[in-house]
DNA sequence: GTCCCTGCAAAAGTTTTGCATTGCG
DNA sequence: CGCAATGCAAAACTTTTGCAGGGAC
């Protein structure tokens, strides 16, 4: 049993969408992904993009994110464990790895009774260009 | 000069909305706040609720939150510095304080060049009732 | 009287859903 | 061939905006 075999049907649309997310340097929204994928496969529908992103996220091929106060979902092709830094000036987003010590999750568990599976940190500040 | 004087006009609608958010034990959405505030002040409009929540959040009277993958904004009357634990089973949310050591922000700054102003941690797991 | 606030309604934007057709496996 | 996936369009929601009326100061 291979670990990386997709448990879903592979189609040209899905491959194109996954490629777009993986090649994106920023953290594109569904609409941005929809627009970019038109270059590869003109005619692809918005619904397909949304359904595929949900599928890929459920299978851990991409990360679905809500960044800051922005209500729009964003997607990240980097599925390694990492966190995000947001610029309050221009909206830029950078990936950053912040390995919290396991004691932090332990403290949360004993304080709340929740069993913690994972965590994500979001930092808010100003990017180099916006520090004036 | 008092520090806690509101820099905006106090109206019955705004007082009612702030009271609803403060008394809420959960983390209600704008629609839920709209529904709950009808009990106090029937006839209040949705737009007023949205505008007031934005105002209160801008003045630090309430916290605006995006929790997990949920695109809907939620509001928290607890404005003390704290984080959140989300139940992946039932959607329950609990407040929890996780004071990260300042070295963490320093590490992010040197890794990304961003100047970090604040941060929020979200933990994902299962609440006591959903641990089966 | 002036200006801000409110409520209503419409608009804007994101995401979901229904359905006939297509095409992967 | 069977059935899941697609594309289109409409629907469902959340949130924002325009505007006339009303109230606070």
XYZ file of N, CA and C in Angstrom, chain A residues 64-71 85-88 92-96 98 100 104-105 107-109 111-128 131, chain B residues 64-71 85-88 92-96 98 100 104-105 107-109 111-128 131:
258
model
N -6.015 24.756 3.314
C -7.009 25.822 3.249
C -6.787 26.738 4.438
N -6.744 28.029 4.180
C -6.404 28.985 5.240
C -7.401 30.123 5.318
N -7.626 30.604 6.516
C -8.298 31.890 6.727
C -7.266 32.806 7.362
N -6.881 33.836 6.660
C -5.799 34.677 7.162
C -6.315 35.990 7.725
N -5.938 36.284 8.942
C -6.323 37.551 9.569
C -7.826 37.709 9.653
N -8.303 38.919 9.351
C -9.734 39.193 9.398
C -10.401 38.950 8.059
N -9.631 38.518 7.080
C -10.149 38.346 5.738
C -11.076 37.132 5.686
N -12.326 37.317 5.256
C -13.259 36.203 5.224
C -13.047 35.269 4.038
N 2.875 34.784 8.648
C 3.045 36.166 9.084
C 2.317 37.051 8.093
N 1.467 37.944 8.601
C 0.672 38.813 7.731
C 1.100 40.257 7.897
N 1.198 40.964 6.774
C 1.510 42.386 6.826
C 0.219 43.186 6.910
N 0.106 44.003 7.965
C -1.094 44.813 8.148
C -1.099 46.022 7.223
N 0.608 41.353 2.534
C 1.536 40.293 2.165
C 1.524 39.175 3.208
N 1.781 37.964 2.753
C 1.796 36.805 3.641
C 3.099 36.055 3.443
N 3.749 35.679 4.533
C 4.957 34.874 4.440
C 4.796 33.625 5.287
N 5.383 32.551 4.811
C 5.391 31.319 5.594
C 6.510 31.390 6.610
N 6.293 30.799 7.766
C 7.350 30.723 8.770
C 7.080 29.516 9.666
N 7.245 27.777 13.178
C 7.389 28.051 14.600
C 7.046 26.785 15.384
N 6.251 25.013 18.206
C 5.967 25.209 19.628
C 6.339 23.949 20.390
N 3.262 23.239 25.351
C 2.205 24.214 25.082
C 0.879 23.501 24.865
N 0.893 22.481 23.990
C -0.339 21.719 23.758
C -0.794 21.037 25.042
N -0.386 22.096 28.062
C -0.992 23.111 28.925
C -2.406 23.429 28.465
N -2.602 23.484 27.153
C -3.939 23.752 26.628
C -4.880 22.606 26.979
N -4.387 21.387 26.868
C -5.229 20.228 27.168
C -5.671 20.232 28.627
N -5.820 22.776 30.591
C -6.611 23.963 30.906
C -8.030 23.861 30.363
N -8.219 23.174 29.229
C -9.524 23.182 28.572
C -10.194 21.819 28.505
N -9.420 20.743 28.656
C -9.996 19.416 28.488
C -10.058 18.978 27.041
N -9.690 19.869 26.137
C -9.649 19.506 24.720
C -8.436 18.627 24.444
N -8.599 17.701 23.495
C -7.459 16.937 23.016
C -6.924 17.654 21.786
N -5.707 18.142 21.854
C -5.172 18.978 20.776
C -4.498 18.125 19.711
N -4.938 18.307 18.454
C -4.358 17.561 17.345
C -3.292 18.372 16.616
N -3.603 19.652 16.428
C -2.646 20.502 15.723
C -2.890 21.950 16.108
N -2.051 22.826 15.608
C -2.180 24.233 15.968
C -1.621 25.087 14.851
N -2.075 26.329 14.783
C -1.479 27.250 13.835
C -1.358 28.620 14.449
N -0.214 29.230 14.232
C 0.027 30.566 14.755
C -0.032 31.560 13.603
N -0.694 32.676 13.826
C -0.645 33.767 12.861
C -0.043 34.989 13.535
N 0.985 35.516 12.895
C 1.636 36.725 13.388
C 1.157 37.906 12.561
N 0.896 39.029 13.232
C 0.496 40.243 12.526
C 1.559 41.313 12.734
N 1.919 41.980 11.664
C 2.937 43.016 11.786
C 3.126 43.746 10.476
N 4.346 44.150 10.215
C 4.616 44.895 8.984
C 5.788 44.255 8.243
N 5.594 44.111 6.945
C 6.643 43.508 6.116
C 7.771 44.514 5.916
N 8.923 44.068 5.497
C 10.076 44.958 5.301
C 9.717 46.201 4.491
N 7.631 48.963 6.531
C 8.101 49.473 7.827
C 8.475 50.947 7.760
N -12.826 40.684 16.731
C -13.337 40.025 15.529
C -12.430 38.853 15.215
N -13.026 37.693 14.982
C -12.240 36.479 14.803
C -12.626 35.717 13.549
N -11.643 35.089 12.932
C -11.905 34.073 11.905
C -11.409 32.765 12.491
N -12.319 31.844 12.738
C -11.913 30.614 13.417
C -11.842 29.432 12.457
N -10.715 28.747 12.468
C -10.554 27.554 11.646
C -10.773 27.829 10.176
N -11.492 26.947 9.497
C -11.754 27.098 8.070
C -13.030 27.865 7.815
N -13.704 28.284 8.867
C -15.001 28.924 8.745
C -14.840 30.340 8.201
N -15.480 30.639 7.070
C -15.331 31.973 6.488
C -16.149 33.035 7.199
N -9.243 27.444 21.202
C -9.201 26.013 20.907
C -10.505 25.664 20.225
N -10.421 24.983 19.073
C -11.609 24.636 18.299
C -11.818 23.130 18.298
N -13.069 22.709 18.462
C -13.393 21.284 18.386
C -13.736 20.925 16.952
N -13.010 19.959 16.405
C -13.258 19.543 15.022
C -14.476 18.649 14.929
N -17.286 23.536 18.798
C -17.177 24.318 20.025
C -15.863 25.102 20.048
N -15.906 26.242 20.707
C -14.722 27.087 20.810
C -14.488 27.427 22.274
N -13.252 27.301 22.716
C -12.925 27.699 24.082
C -11.786 28.708 24.049
N -11.830 29.619 24.979
C -10.736 30.575 25.127
C -9.612 29.928 25.921
N -8.390 30.281 25.607
C -7.251 29.791 26.378
C -6.110 30.790 26.214
N -2.245 31.540 25.980
C -0.955 30.910 25.716
C 0.080 31.992 25.517
N 3.164 33.207 24.530
C 4.399 32.761 23.890
C 5.549 33.622 24.372
N 9.963 33.961 20.499
C 9.259 33.439 19.322
C 9.069 34.539 18.288
N 8.560 35.697 18.747
C 8.387 36.818 17.820
C 9.731 37.255 17.255
N 12.302 35.395 16.695
C 12.716 34.415 15.689
C 11.974 34.666 14.380
N 10.691 35.007 14.484
C 9.920 35.284 13.275
C 10.457 36.532 12.579
N 10.789 37.540 13.368
C 11.307 38.771 12.778
C 12.612 38.534 12.030
N 13.656 35.729 10.838
C 13.476 34.784 9.736
C 12.788 35.431 8.541
N 11.900 36.411 8.795
C 11.096 36.947 7.708
C 11.351 38.425 7.412
N 11.931 39.153 8.353
C 12.098 40.585 8.183
C 10.862 41.372 8.569
N 9.780 40.670 8.910
C 8.565 41.353 9.365
C 8.769 41.866 10.786
N 8.133 42.999 11.067
C 8.087 43.506 12.430
C 6.791 42.996 13.049
N 6.886 42.172 14.060
C 5.702 41.518 14.610
C 5.053 42.372 15.692
N 3.762 42.660 15.526
C 3.032 43.456 16.506
C 2.259 42.564 17.472
N 1.644 41.522 16.949
C 0.865 40.626 17.798
C 0.744 39.266 17.134
N 0.128 38.346 17.842
C 0.014 37.000 17.291
C -1.208 36.319 17.880
N -1.713 35.325 17.158
C -2.796 34.530 17.717
C -2.601 33.077 17.372
N -2.814 32.218 18.370
C -2.671 30.792 18.158
C -4.055 30.167 18.134
N -4.274 29.263 17.183
C -5.500 28.473 17.184
C -5.130 27.004 17.295
N -5.737 26.345 18.259
C -5.521 24.924 18.451
C -6.720 24.163 17.903
N -6.468 23.060 17.209
C -7.544 22.226 16.684
C -7.504 20.878 17.369
N -8.663 20.402 17.771
C -8.693 19.106 18.433
C -10.109 18.684 18.729
N -10.293 18.000 19.844
C -11.626 17.515 20.193
C -11.957 17.928 21.625
N -13.184 18.426 21.766
C -13.620 18.856 23.086
C -13.942 17.629 23.943
N -14.052 17.812 25.242
C -14.308 16.679 26.133
C -15.485 15.823 25.668
N -14.693 13.439 22.524
C -13.551 12.512 22.552
C -14.014 11.065 22.559
